[in-house]
Amino acid sequence: MKWAIIVLIMMSLLGSMMWVMPSPRQRFLAKLRQQASRLGFQVQIVRMTPPRAAGQVKPEVLAATAYRLPRYNLEKKHRENFTEWQIFRQTAVANEGLPESWCWGAGERLLNEKQLEILNTLISELPTGVSSVESTPVHISLYWDEKGDETTLEHFKELLQPFIDQQF
């Protein structure tokens, strides 16, 4: 009987320790986010509300992971007059200037032709796990499902650099 109690207590302790330990996916995400931080990204879990998709009555609120590159190169005057925009990977009415299956959440008809060309180049290079791109005077963000690796992060940084350099 003593051995049964000892085994039960040991299994209970072992089970508690296993329950507290991170899963392989959690370890992967921690490593990925640490690498993102080294590359200059700020990673945040945010709630976002995309525009209503075609045939949708009420927009849904989603939890997403935002990978943000801060903008340090904007002067105060430019920050105050900055054109903010956000696009989403979904079919909706507000899609002028964007490829099929992308729509505007904010900023439709506010970018010039050259900026739209750069934006469409970005869209064509994004993996399917990126659901949204947002540009504000503070940062440029990708909302990503985190299915990739460190090379994906480096690719993201290369793709977003023109937006930082050209300040839009």
Short mmCIF file of N, CA and C in Angstrom, two decimals:
data_model
loop_
_atom_site.label_atom_id
_atom_site.label_comp_id
_atom_site.label_asym_id
_atom_site.label_seq_id
_atom_site.Cartn_x
_atom_site.Cartn_y
_atom_site.Cartn_z
N MET A 1 0.83 -1.19 0.00
CA MET A 1 0.00 0.00 0.00
C MET A 1 0.87 1.25 0.00
N LYS A 2 1.99 1.23 0.78
CA LYS A 2 2.89 2.37 0.82
C LYS A 2 3.45 2.67 -0.55
N TRP A 3 3.81 1.60 -1.28
CA TRP A 3 4.39 1.80 -2.61
C TRP A 3 3.37 2.41 -3.57
N ALA A 4 2.16 2.03 -3.46
CA ALA A 4 1.12 2.59 -4.32
C ALA A 4 0.96 4.09 -4.06
N ILE A 5 1.00 4.49 -2.81
CA ILE A 5 0.88 5.91 -2.45
C ILE A 5 2.10 6.69 -2.96
N ILE A 6 3.27 6.11 -2.78
CA ILE A 6 4.50 6.76 -3.25
C ILE A 6 4.47 6.92 -4.77
N VAL A 7 4.09 5.88 -5.48
CA VAL A 7 4.01 5.94 -6.95
C VAL A 7 2.97 6.98 -7.37
N LEU A 8 1.84 7.01 -6.70
CA LEU A 8 0.79 7.98 -7.02
C LEU A 8 1.28 9.41 -6.80
N ILE A 9 1.97 9.66 -5.71
CA ILE A 9 2.51 11.00 -5.44
C ILE A 9 3.56 11.37 -6.48
N MET A 10 4.44 10.44 -6.82
CA MET A 10 5.48 10.71 -7.83
C MET A 10 4.85 10.99 -9.20
N MET A 11 3.83 10.24 -9.56
CA MET A 11 3.16 10.48 -10.85
C MET A 11 2.47 11.84 -10.84
N SER A 12 1.90 12.19 -9.70
CA SER A 12 1.25 13.49 -9.58
C SER A 12 2.25 14.62 -9.75
N LEU A 13 3.40 14.50 -9.10
CA LEU A 13 4.45 15.52 -9.23
C LEU A 13 4.99 15.59 -10.65
N LEU A 14 5.23 14.44 -11.24
CA LEU A 14 5.72 14.39 -12.61
C LEU A 14 4.70 14.99 -13.58
N GLY A 15 3.45 14.68 -13.39
CA GLY A 15 2.38 15.24 -14.23
C GLY A 15 2.29 16.75 -14.10
N SER A 16 2.43 17.24 -12.88
CA SER A 16 2.40 18.69 -12.67
C SER A 16 3.56 19.38 -13.36
N MET A 17 4.74 18.77 -13.29
CA MET A 17 5.91 19.35 -13.96
C MET A 17 5.73 19.33 -15.47
N MET A 18 5.19 18.27 -16.01
CA MET A 18 4.97 18.19 -17.46
C MET A 18 3.92 19.19 -17.92
N TRP A 19 2.95 19.44 -17.09
CA TRP A 19 1.88 20.37 -17.44
C TRP A 19 2.40 21.80 -17.51
N VAL A 20 3.38 22.13 -16.67
CA VAL A 20 3.93 23.49 -16.61
C VAL A 20 4.94 23.72 -17.73
N MET A 21 5.59 22.71 -18.21
CA MET A 21 6.61 22.87 -19.24
C MET A 21 5.99 23.33 -20.55
N PRO A 22 6.69 24.19 -21.30
CA PRO A 22 6.15 24.65 -22.58
C PRO A 22 6.13 23.53 -23.62
N SER A 23 5.15 23.62 -24.49
CA SER A 23 5.04 22.65 -25.58
C SER A 23 6.09 22.98 -26.65
N PRO A 24 6.33 22.08 -27.59
CA PRO A 24 7.27 22.39 -28.67
C PRO A 24 6.86 23.64 -29.45
N ARG A 25 5.57 23.83 -29.69
CA ARG A 25 5.10 25.03 -30.41
C ARG A 25 5.39 26.30 -29.59
N GLN A 26 5.19 26.25 -28.28
CA GLN A 26 5.47 27.41 -27.43
C GLN A 26 6.97 27.73 -27.41
N ARG A 27 7.81 26.71 -27.39
CA ARG A 27 9.26 26.93 -27.44
C ARG A 27 9.66 27.54 -28.79
N PHE A 28 9.06 27.03 -29.87
CA PHE A 28 9.33 27.57 -31.21
C PHE A 28 8.93 29.05 -31.28
N LEU A 29 7.74 29.39 -30.77
CA LEU A 29 7.28 30.78 -30.82
C LEU A 29 8.17 31.69 -29.99
N ALA A 30 8.62 31.22 -28.85
CA ALA A 30 9.51 32.03 -28.01
C ALA A 30 10.82 32.31 -28.76
N LYS A 31 11.36 31.29 -29.40
CA LYS A 31 12.60 31.46 -30.16
C LYS A 31 12.38 32.39 -31.35
N LEU A 32 11.27 32.23 -32.05
CA LEU A 32 10.95 33.07 -33.20
C LEU A 32 10.79 34.53 -32.78
N ARG A 33 10.08 34.77 -31.71
CA ARG A 33 9.86 36.14 -31.24
C ARG A 33 11.14 36.77 -30.71
N GLN A 34 12.01 35.97 -30.13
CA GLN A 34 13.30 36.48 -29.68
C GLN A 34 14.14 36.90 -30.89
N GLN A 35 14.11 36.10 -31.94
CA GLN A 35 14.84 36.43 -33.17
C GLN A 35 14.24 37.70 -33.79
N ALA A 36 12.92 37.82 -33.76
CA ALA A 36 12.26 39.02 -34.30
C ALA A 36 12.72 40.26 -33.54
N SER A 37 12.85 40.14 -32.25
CA SER A 37 13.32 41.26 -31.43
C SER A 37 14.74 41.66 -31.82
N ARG A 38 15.59 40.68 -32.07
CA ARG A 38 16.97 40.97 -32.49
C ARG A 38 17.00 41.70 -33.83
N LEU A 39 16.03 41.41 -34.71
CA LEU A 39 15.97 42.05 -36.02
C LEU A 39 15.31 43.43 -35.97
N GLY A 40 14.81 43.81 -34.80
CA GLY A 40 14.21 45.14 -34.67
C GLY A 40 12.69 45.16 -34.64
N PHE A 41 12.06 44.01 -34.72
CA PHE A 41 10.61 43.94 -34.67
C PHE A 41 10.11 44.06 -33.23
N GLN A 42 8.94 44.62 -33.08
CA GLN A 42 8.23 44.55 -31.81
C GLN A 42 7.06 43.59 -32.06
N VAL A 43 6.90 42.60 -31.21
CA VAL A 43 5.86 41.59 -31.39
C VAL A 43 4.78 41.82 -30.36
N GLN A 44 3.53 41.91 -30.82
CA GLN A 44 2.40 42.12 -29.93
C GLN A 44 1.25 41.22 -30.35
N ILE A 45 0.52 40.74 -29.37
CA ILE A 45 -0.73 40.03 -29.62
C ILE A 45 -1.83 41.10 -29.52
N VAL A 46 -2.58 41.28 -30.58
CA VAL A 46 -3.58 42.35 -30.63
C VAL A 46 -4.92 41.80 -31.09
N ARG A 47 -5.95 42.56 -30.82
CA ARG A 47 -7.28 42.25 -31.34
C ARG A 47 -7.53 43.23 -32.48
N MET A 48 -7.97 42.70 -33.62
CA MET A 48 -8.24 43.57 -34.75
C MET A 48 -9.60 43.23 -35.34
N THR A 49 -10.20 44.24 -35.94
CA THR A 49 -11.50 44.07 -36.57
C THR A 49 -11.36 44.38 -38.06
N PRO A 50 -11.29 43.35 -38.90
CA PRO A 50 -11.20 43.61 -40.33
C PRO A 50 -12.55 44.12 -40.86
N PRO A 51 -12.56 44.73 -42.04
CA PRO A 51 -13.83 45.15 -42.61
C PRO A 51 -14.69 43.92 -42.90
N ARG A 52 -15.96 44.17 -43.08
CA ARG A 52 -16.85 43.04 -43.38
C ARG A 52 -16.47 42.42 -44.72
N ALA A 53 -16.36 41.13 -44.71
CA ALA A 53 -16.08 40.40 -45.95
C ALA A 53 -17.35 40.32 -46.77
N ALA A 54 -17.20 40.01 -48.04
CA ALA A 54 -18.36 39.88 -48.92
C ALA A 54 -19.31 38.84 -48.34
N GLY A 55 -20.56 39.20 -48.17
CA GLY A 55 -21.58 38.30 -47.64
C GLY A 55 -21.63 38.23 -46.13
N GLN A 56 -20.81 38.97 -45.46
CA GLN A 56 -20.77 38.94 -44.00
C GLN A 56 -21.63 40.08 -43.46
N VAL A 57 -22.46 39.78 -42.46
CA VAL A 57 -23.34 40.78 -41.89
C VAL A 57 -22.61 41.63 -40.85
N LYS A 58 -21.86 40.99 -40.01
CA LYS A 58 -21.17 41.68 -38.92
C LYS A 58 -19.68 41.30 -38.96
N PRO A 59 -18.78 42.28 -38.87
CA PRO A 59 -17.36 41.92 -38.89
C PRO A 59 -16.97 41.15 -37.64
N GLU A 60 -16.02 40.26 -37.79
CA GLU A 60 -15.56 39.48 -36.65
C GLU A 60 -14.33 40.14 -36.02
N VAL A 61 -14.13 39.93 -34.76
CA VAL A 61 -12.96 40.44 -34.05
C VAL A 61 -11.97 39.27 -33.93
N LEU A 62 -10.76 39.51 -34.37
CA LEU A 62 -9.76 38.45 -34.40
C LEU A 62 -8.59 38.77 -33.48
N ALA A 63 -8.01 37.74 -32.90
CA ALA A 63 -6.74 37.90 -32.18
C ALA A 63 -5.64 37.59 -33.19
N ALA A 64 -4.65 38.46 -33.26
CA ALA A 64 -3.58 38.29 -34.24
C ALA A 64 -2.25 38.68 -33.62
N THR A 65 -1.18 38.18 -34.21
CA THR A 65 0.16 38.54 -33.77
C THR A 65 0.71 39.56 -34.74
N ALA A 66 1.04 40.74 -34.23
CA ALA A 66 1.56 41.83 -35.05
C ALA A 66 3.08 41.87 -34.92
N TYR A 67 3.74 41.83 -36.06
CA TYR A 67 5.19 42.02 -36.13
C TYR A 67 5.40 43.43 -36.65
N ARG A 68 5.91 44.32 -35.79
CA ARG A 68 5.98 45.75 -36.10
C ARG A 68 7.43 46.23 -36.17
N LEU A 69 7.69 46.97 -37.25
CA LEU A 69 8.97 47.67 -37.35
C LEU A 69 8.73 49.13 -37.03
N PRO A 70 9.37 49.65 -36.00
CA PRO A 70 9.16 51.05 -35.63
C PRO A 70 9.74 52.01 -36.67
N ARG A 71 9.12 53.17 -36.76
CA ARG A 71 9.60 54.23 -37.65
C ARG A 71 10.33 55.25 -36.78
N TYR A 72 11.62 55.38 -37.01
CA TYR A 72 12.41 56.36 -36.28
C TYR A 72 12.80 57.54 -37.16
N ASN A 73 12.46 57.46 -38.45
CA ASN A 73 12.95 58.45 -39.40
C ASN A 73 11.93 59.53 -39.77
N LEU A 74 10.84 59.65 -39.05
CA LEU A 74 9.82 60.65 -39.37
C LEU A 74 9.99 61.89 -38.50
N GLU A 75 9.97 63.03 -39.14
CA GLU A 75 9.98 64.29 -38.40
C GLU A 75 8.58 64.58 -37.90
N LYS A 76 8.47 65.47 -36.94
CA LYS A 76 7.18 65.77 -36.32
C LYS A 76 6.15 66.24 -37.34
N LYS A 77 6.56 67.11 -38.27
CA LYS A 77 5.64 67.63 -39.28
C LYS A 77 5.08 66.49 -40.15
N HIS A 78 5.95 65.57 -40.53
CA HIS A 78 5.51 64.45 -41.37
C HIS A 78 4.62 63.48 -40.59
N ARG A 79 4.93 63.28 -39.31
CA ARG A 79 4.09 62.39 -38.48
C ARG A 79 2.67 62.92 -38.37
N GLU A 80 2.54 64.24 -38.23
CA GLU A 80 1.21 64.84 -38.09
C GLU A 80 0.38 64.73 -39.36
N ASN A 81 1.03 64.70 -40.53
CA ASN A 81 0.32 64.63 -41.81
C ASN A 81 0.45 63.25 -42.47
N PHE A 82 0.82 62.27 -41.71
CA PHE A 82 1.07 60.93 -42.25
C PHE A 82 -0.24 60.28 -42.70
N THR A 83 -0.22 59.63 -43.85
CA THR A 83 -1.38 58.91 -44.35
C THR A 83 -1.35 57.49 -43.82
N GLU A 84 -2.24 57.19 -42.89
CA GLU A 84 -2.32 55.83 -42.34
C GLU A 84 -3.14 54.95 -43.26
N TRP A 85 -2.77 53.69 -43.36
CA TRP A 85 -3.53 52.74 -44.16
C TRP A 85 -3.40 51.34 -43.57
N GLN A 86 -4.39 50.51 -43.91
CA GLN A 86 -4.38 49.11 -43.50
C GLN A 86 -5.09 48.30 -44.55
N ILE A 87 -4.50 47.16 -44.90
CA ILE A 87 -5.11 46.25 -45.86
C ILE A 87 -5.27 44.88 -45.23
N PHE A 88 -6.26 44.13 -45.74
CA PHE A 88 -6.56 42.80 -45.21
C PHE A 88 -6.64 41.79 -46.35
N ARG A 89 -6.27 40.56 -46.05
CA ARG A 89 -6.38 39.48 -47.02
C ARG A 89 -7.80 38.90 -46.91
N GLN A 90 -8.71 39.50 -47.65
CA GLN A 90 -10.08 39.00 -47.74
C GLN A 90 -10.77 39.74 -48.88
N THR A 91 -11.89 39.19 -49.32
CA THR A 91 -12.65 39.80 -50.40
C THR A 91 -13.70 40.72 -49.80
N ALA A 92 -13.66 41.98 -50.23
CA ALA A 92 -14.62 42.97 -49.76
C ALA A 92 -14.80 44.03 -50.85
N VAL A 93 -15.67 44.96 -50.61
CA VAL A 93 -15.99 45.97 -51.62
C VAL A 93 -14.84 46.96 -51.80
N ALA A 94 -14.21 47.40 -50.74
CA ALA A 94 -13.16 48.41 -50.79
C ALA A 94 -11.83 47.77 -51.20
N ASN A 95 -11.61 47.63 -52.50
CA ASN A 95 -10.39 46.97 -52.97
C ASN A 95 -9.70 47.71 -54.12
N GLU A 96 -9.98 48.97 -54.30
CA GLU A 96 -9.43 49.74 -55.41
C GLU A 96 -7.91 49.81 -55.31
N GLY A 97 -7.23 49.40 -56.38
CA GLY A 97 -5.78 49.44 -56.44
C GLY A 97 -5.08 48.24 -55.85
N LEU A 98 -5.84 47.30 -55.31
CA LEU A 98 -5.25 46.10 -54.69
C LEU A 98 -5.55 44.86 -55.52
N PRO A 99 -4.71 43.84 -55.41
CA PRO A 99 -5.00 42.59 -56.12
C PRO A 99 -6.24 41.90 -55.55
N GLU A 100 -6.75 40.96 -56.30
CA GLU A 100 -7.93 40.21 -55.85
C GLU A 100 -7.61 39.52 -54.53
N SER A 101 -8.60 39.41 -53.70
CA SER A 101 -8.56 38.80 -52.36
C SER A 101 -7.87 39.69 -51.31
N TRP A 102 -7.66 40.96 -51.62
CA TRP A 102 -7.17 41.93 -50.66
C TRP A 102 -8.13 43.11 -50.65
N CYS A 103 -8.29 43.74 -49.49
CA CYS A 103 -9.17 44.90 -49.39
C CYS A 103 -8.59 45.92 -48.41
N TRP A 104 -9.13 47.12 -48.48
CA TRP A 104 -8.71 48.19 -47.59
C TRP A 104 -9.50 48.14 -46.28
N GLY A 105 -8.81 48.32 -45.19
CA GLY A 105 -9.46 48.55 -43.91
C GLY A 105 -9.48 50.05 -43.64
N ALA A 106 -8.43 50.72 -44.12
CA ALA A 106 -8.32 52.18 -44.01
C ALA A 106 -7.35 52.64 -45.09
N GLY A 107 -7.58 53.83 -45.63
CA GLY A 107 -6.63 54.43 -46.55
C GLY A 107 -6.92 54.25 -48.03
N GLU A 108 -8.09 53.74 -48.38
CA GLU A 108 -8.40 53.56 -49.79
C GLU A 108 -8.38 54.91 -50.51
N ARG A 109 -7.76 54.92 -51.70
CA ARG A 109 -7.63 56.11 -52.55
C ARG A 109 -6.73 57.20 -51.96
N LEU A 110 -5.92 56.88 -50.96
CA LEU A 110 -5.05 57.89 -50.36
C LEU A 110 -3.59 57.75 -50.81
N LEU A 111 -3.22 56.62 -51.38
CA LEU A 111 -1.85 56.40 -51.83
C LEU A 111 -1.74 56.73 -53.32
N ASN A 112 -0.57 57.24 -53.72
CA ASN A 112 -0.38 57.53 -55.14
C ASN A 112 0.01 56.26 -55.91
N GLU A 113 0.14 56.38 -57.22
CA GLU A 113 0.41 55.22 -58.07
C GLU A 113 1.71 54.51 -57.70
N LYS A 114 2.76 55.28 -57.44
CA LYS A 114 4.05 54.68 -57.09
C LYS A 114 3.94 53.91 -55.78
N GLN A 115 3.25 54.49 -54.80
CA GLN A 115 3.08 53.81 -53.52
C GLN A 115 2.25 52.55 -53.68
N LEU A 116 1.19 52.60 -54.51
CA LEU A 116 0.38 51.41 -54.76
C LEU A 116 1.21 50.32 -55.44
N GLU A 117 2.10 50.72 -56.32
CA GLU A 117 2.96 49.75 -56.99
C GLU A 117 3.86 49.04 -55.98
N ILE A 118 4.45 49.80 -55.07
CA ILE A 118 5.31 49.21 -54.03
C ILE A 118 4.48 48.30 -53.12
N LEU A 119 3.27 48.75 -52.77
CA LEU A 119 2.39 47.94 -51.92
C LEU A 119 2.00 46.64 -52.61
N ASN A 120 1.68 46.69 -53.90
CA ASN A 120 1.31 45.47 -54.63
C ASN A 120 2.49 44.52 -54.77
N THR A 121 3.70 45.06 -54.88
CA THR A 121 4.89 44.21 -54.90
C THR A 121 5.03 43.49 -53.56
N LEU A 122 4.81 44.22 -52.47
CA LEU A 122 4.84 43.60 -51.14
C LEU A 122 3.82 42.47 -51.05
N ILE A 123 2.59 42.76 -51.46
CA ILE A 123 1.51 41.75 -51.38
C ILE A 123 1.88 40.49 -52.15
N SER A 124 2.47 40.65 -53.32
CA SER A 124 2.81 39.48 -54.14
C SER A 124 3.88 38.61 -53.50
N GLU A 125 4.67 39.18 -52.60
CA GLU A 125 5.77 38.44 -51.97
C GLU A 125 5.41 37.88 -50.59
N LEU A 126 4.25 38.25 -50.06
CA LEU A 126 3.87 37.81 -48.72
C LEU A 126 3.42 36.36 -48.70
N PRO A 127 3.79 35.61 -47.67
CA PRO A 127 3.26 34.25 -47.54
C PRO A 127 1.77 34.30 -47.18
N THR A 128 1.08 33.20 -47.37
CA THR A 128 -0.37 33.17 -47.12
C THR A 128 -0.71 33.36 -45.66
N GLY A 129 0.24 33.20 -44.77
CA GLY A 129 -0.02 33.37 -43.34
C GLY A 129 -0.15 34.82 -42.90
N VAL A 130 0.18 35.77 -43.77
CA VAL A 130 0.04 37.18 -43.44
C VAL A 130 -1.39 37.59 -43.78
N SER A 131 -2.14 38.04 -42.77
CA SER A 131 -3.55 38.38 -42.98
C SER A 131 -3.79 39.86 -43.12
N SER A 132 -2.82 40.70 -42.72
CA SER A 132 -3.02 42.14 -42.79
C SER A 132 -1.69 42.87 -42.76
N VAL A 133 -1.68 44.07 -43.35
CA VAL A 133 -0.53 44.96 -43.30
C VAL A 133 -1.06 46.32 -42.90
N GLU A 134 -0.34 46.98 -41.99
CA GLU A 134 -0.79 48.28 -41.49
C GLU A 134 0.39 49.24 -41.43
N SER A 135 0.13 50.50 -41.80
CA SER A 135 1.15 51.52 -41.73
C SER A 135 0.63 52.73 -40.95
N THR A 136 1.36 53.11 -39.92
CA THR A 136 1.03 54.28 -39.10
C THR A 136 2.30 55.12 -38.96
N PRO A 137 2.21 56.32 -38.41
CA PRO A 137 3.44 57.11 -38.22
C PRO A 137 4.39 56.49 -37.19
N VAL A 138 3.91 55.56 -36.41
CA VAL A 138 4.73 54.94 -35.37
C VAL A 138 5.44 53.69 -35.87
N HIS A 139 4.77 52.90 -36.73
CA HIS A 139 5.34 51.63 -37.17
C HIS A 139 4.65 51.15 -38.45
N ILE A 140 5.25 50.12 -39.06
CA ILE A 140 4.61 49.36 -40.12
C ILE A 140 4.51 47.93 -39.60
N SER A 141 3.33 47.33 -39.75
CA SER A 141 3.06 46.04 -39.12
C SER A 141 2.59 45.00 -40.12
N LEU A 142 2.98 43.77 -39.85
CA LEU A 142 2.44 42.59 -40.53
C LEU A 142 1.72 41.76 -39.48
N TYR A 143 0.51 41.33 -39.79
CA TYR A 143 -0.23 40.44 -38.90
C TYR A 143 -0.06 39.04 -39.49
N TRP A 144 0.62 38.20 -38.73
CA TRP A 144 1.12 36.93 -39.26
C TRP A 144 0.74 35.77 -38.35
N ASP A 145 0.51 34.59 -38.94
CA ASP A 145 0.13 33.40 -38.16
C ASP A 145 1.34 32.66 -37.57
N GLU A 146 2.53 33.17 -37.80
CA GLU A 146 3.78 32.64 -37.24
C GLU A 146 4.08 31.22 -37.69
N LYS A 147 3.75 30.92 -38.91
CA LYS A 147 4.12 29.62 -39.49
C LYS A 147 5.24 29.88 -40.48
N GLY A 148 6.43 29.78 -39.99
CA GLY A 148 7.62 30.06 -40.77
C GLY A 148 8.84 29.88 -39.89
N ASP A 149 9.92 30.54 -40.24
CA ASP A 149 11.14 30.44 -39.44
C ASP A 149 11.89 31.76 -39.45
N GLU A 150 13.14 31.73 -38.99
CA GLU A 150 13.93 32.95 -38.90
C GLU A 150 14.16 33.58 -40.27
N THR A 151 14.27 32.77 -41.32
CA THR A 151 14.48 33.33 -42.65
C THR A 151 13.24 34.10 -43.11
N THR A 152 12.07 33.69 -42.65
CA THR A 152 10.84 34.42 -42.97
C THR A 152 10.90 35.81 -42.36
N LEU A 153 11.40 35.92 -41.14
CA LEU A 153 11.53 37.22 -40.48
C LEU A 153 12.48 38.13 -41.24
N GLU A 154 13.59 37.58 -41.70
CA GLU A 154 14.55 38.38 -42.47
C GLU A 154 13.92 38.85 -43.77
N HIS A 155 13.14 37.98 -44.40
CA HIS A 155 12.42 38.34 -45.62
C HIS A 155 11.42 39.46 -45.34
N PHE A 156 10.70 39.37 -44.24
CA PHE A 156 9.74 40.42 -43.86
C PHE A 156 10.45 41.76 -43.71
N LYS A 157 11.60 41.74 -43.06
CA LYS A 157 12.33 43.00 -42.84
C LYS A 157 12.73 43.61 -44.18
N GLU A 158 13.20 42.78 -45.11
CA GLU A 158 13.56 43.28 -46.45
C GLU A 158 12.35 43.85 -47.17
N LEU A 159 11.20 43.19 -47.04
CA LEU A 159 9.99 43.65 -47.71
C LEU A 159 9.47 44.97 -47.13
N LEU A 160 9.62 45.17 -45.83
CA LEU A 160 9.07 46.35 -45.18
C LEU A 160 10.01 47.56 -45.23
N GLN A 161 11.28 47.34 -45.50
CA GLN A 161 12.25 48.44 -45.49
C GLN A 161 11.89 49.56 -46.47
N PRO A 162 11.41 49.29 -47.69
CA PRO A 162 11.05 50.39 -48.59
C PRO A 162 9.96 51.30 -48.00
N PHE A 163 9.06 50.74 -47.22
CA PHE A 163 7.99 51.55 -46.60
C PHE A 163 8.57 52.49 -45.54
N ILE A 164 9.57 52.01 -44.83
CA ILE A 164 10.24 52.84 -43.82
C ILE A 164 11.06 53.92 -44.53
N ASP A 165 11.83 53.50 -45.56
CA ASP A 165 12.69 54.44 -46.26
C ASP A 165 11.90 55.53 -46.97
N GLN A 166 10.79 55.16 -47.60
CA GLN A 166 10.00 56.13 -48.36
C GLN A 166 8.90 56.79 -47.52
N GLN A 167 8.83 56.42 -46.27
CA GLN A 167 7.96 57.08 -45.29
C GLN A 167 6.49 57.10 -45.68
N PHE A 168 5.97 55.93 -46.05
CA PHE A 168 4.52 55.83 -46.27
C PHE A 168 3.98 54.53 -45.73
#
